[in-house]
Short mmCIF file of C-alpha atoms in Angstrom, two decimals:
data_model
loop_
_atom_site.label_atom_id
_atom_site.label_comp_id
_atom_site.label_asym_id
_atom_site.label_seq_id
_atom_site.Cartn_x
_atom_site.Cartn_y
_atom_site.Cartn_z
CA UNK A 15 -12.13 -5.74 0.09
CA UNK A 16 -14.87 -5.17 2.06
CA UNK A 17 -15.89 -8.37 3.56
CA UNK A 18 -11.93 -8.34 4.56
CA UNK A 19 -12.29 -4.78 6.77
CA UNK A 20 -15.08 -6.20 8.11
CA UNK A 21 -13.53 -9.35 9.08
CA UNK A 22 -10.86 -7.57 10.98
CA UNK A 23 -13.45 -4.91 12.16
CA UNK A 24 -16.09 -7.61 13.93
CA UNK A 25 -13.41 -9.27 15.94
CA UNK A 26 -13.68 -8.87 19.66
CA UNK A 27 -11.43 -5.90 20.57
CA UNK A 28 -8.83 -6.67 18.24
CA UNK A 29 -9.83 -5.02 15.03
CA UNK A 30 -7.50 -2.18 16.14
CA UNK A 31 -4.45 -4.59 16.50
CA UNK A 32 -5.37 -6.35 13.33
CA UNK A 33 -5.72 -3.92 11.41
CA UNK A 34 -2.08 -2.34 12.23
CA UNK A 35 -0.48 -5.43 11.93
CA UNK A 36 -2.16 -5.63 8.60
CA UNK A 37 -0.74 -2.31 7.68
CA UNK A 38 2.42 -3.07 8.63
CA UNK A 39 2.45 -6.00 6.51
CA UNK A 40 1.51 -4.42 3.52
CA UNK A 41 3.66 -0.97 4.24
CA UNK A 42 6.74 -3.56 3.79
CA UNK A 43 4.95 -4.92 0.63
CA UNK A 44 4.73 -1.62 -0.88
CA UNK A 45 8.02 -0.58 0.38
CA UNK A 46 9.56 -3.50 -1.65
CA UNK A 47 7.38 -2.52 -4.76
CA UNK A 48 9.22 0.73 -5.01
CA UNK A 49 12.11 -0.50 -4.89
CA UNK A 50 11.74 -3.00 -7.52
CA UNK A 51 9.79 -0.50 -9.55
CA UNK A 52 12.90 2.22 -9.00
CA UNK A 53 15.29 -0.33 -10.54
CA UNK A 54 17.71 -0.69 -7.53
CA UNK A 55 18.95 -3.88 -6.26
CA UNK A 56 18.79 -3.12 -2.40
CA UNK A 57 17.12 -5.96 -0.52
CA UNK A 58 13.89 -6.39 0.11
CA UNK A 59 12.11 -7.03 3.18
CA UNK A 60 9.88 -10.02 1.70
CA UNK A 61 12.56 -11.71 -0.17
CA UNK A 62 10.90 -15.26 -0.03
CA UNK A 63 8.45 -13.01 -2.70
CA UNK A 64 10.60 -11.68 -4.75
CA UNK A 65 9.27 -13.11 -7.91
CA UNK A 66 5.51 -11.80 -6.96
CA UNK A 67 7.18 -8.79 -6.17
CA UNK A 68 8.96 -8.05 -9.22
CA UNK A 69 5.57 -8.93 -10.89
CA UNK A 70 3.87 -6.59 -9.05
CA UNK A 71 6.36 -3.79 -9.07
CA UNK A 72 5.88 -4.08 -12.95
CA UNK A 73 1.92 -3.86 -12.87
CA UNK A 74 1.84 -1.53 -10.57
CA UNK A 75 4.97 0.99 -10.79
CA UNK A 76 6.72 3.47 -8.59
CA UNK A 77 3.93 6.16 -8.56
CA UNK A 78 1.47 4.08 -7.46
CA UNK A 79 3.35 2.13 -5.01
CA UNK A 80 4.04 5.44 -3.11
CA UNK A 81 0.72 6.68 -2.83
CA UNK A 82 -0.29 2.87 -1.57
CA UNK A 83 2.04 3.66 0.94
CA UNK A 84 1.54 6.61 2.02
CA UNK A 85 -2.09 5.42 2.30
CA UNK A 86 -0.97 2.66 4.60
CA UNK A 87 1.23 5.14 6.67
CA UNK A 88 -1.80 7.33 6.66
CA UNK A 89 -4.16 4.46 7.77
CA UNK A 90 -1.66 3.80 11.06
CA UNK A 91 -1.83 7.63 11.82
CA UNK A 92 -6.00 6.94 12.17
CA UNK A 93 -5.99 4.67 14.12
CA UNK A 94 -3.14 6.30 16.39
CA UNK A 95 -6.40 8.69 16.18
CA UNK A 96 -8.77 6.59 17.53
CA UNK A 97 -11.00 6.41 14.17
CA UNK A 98 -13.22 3.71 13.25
CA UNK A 99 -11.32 0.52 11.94
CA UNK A 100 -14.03 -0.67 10.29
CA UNK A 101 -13.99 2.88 7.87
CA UNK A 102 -10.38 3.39 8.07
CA UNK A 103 -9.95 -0.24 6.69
CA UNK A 104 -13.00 0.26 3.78
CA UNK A 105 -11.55 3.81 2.47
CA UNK A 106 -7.93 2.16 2.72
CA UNK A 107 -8.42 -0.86 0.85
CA UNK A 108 -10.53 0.91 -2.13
CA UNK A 109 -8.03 3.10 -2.98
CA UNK A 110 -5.90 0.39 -3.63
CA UNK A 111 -4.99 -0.97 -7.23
CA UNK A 112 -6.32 -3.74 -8.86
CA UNK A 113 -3.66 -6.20 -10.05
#
């Protein structure tokens, strides 16, 4: 996790860039978790995953899924904020599960 932030931090003026895109990736990824882990059917945004998906949505749950979110949401709102990617990346990424 770390040597990932600080791959995205140490390149040339577009940590900041990378790093959202990043988030935005994975805010879709854990938006599709919870709604695998609620139970509904609704589409997901990442439906050539589905199968990881539905894995993950099972190891991880609905709890969990929203927090990682609302990490992610968090993590966009700091760098809106001007705060250090490199940080904002490190604290972002550990509070994420292991799966």
């Amino acid at each position: 996790r770390f040597a990932y932030s600080e791959k995205m931090a140490k390149e040339q003026g577009q940590g900041r860039d990378n790093l959202r895109e990043a988030l935005l990736v994975w805010l879709s990824l854990w938006r599709d978790l919870m709604l695998r882990a609620s139970g509904t059917q609704l589409p997901t945004a990442n439906s050539d995953c589905e199968p990881e998906i539905e894995r993950l949505a099972q190891a991880v749950g609905l709890d969990e899924a929203r927090r990682c979110a609302l990490a992610a949401e968090r993590a966009l709102t700091g760098l809106d904020a001007n705060l250090n990617v490199r940080l904002l990346a490190d604290v972002t990424l550990m509070d994420w599960p292991r799966v």
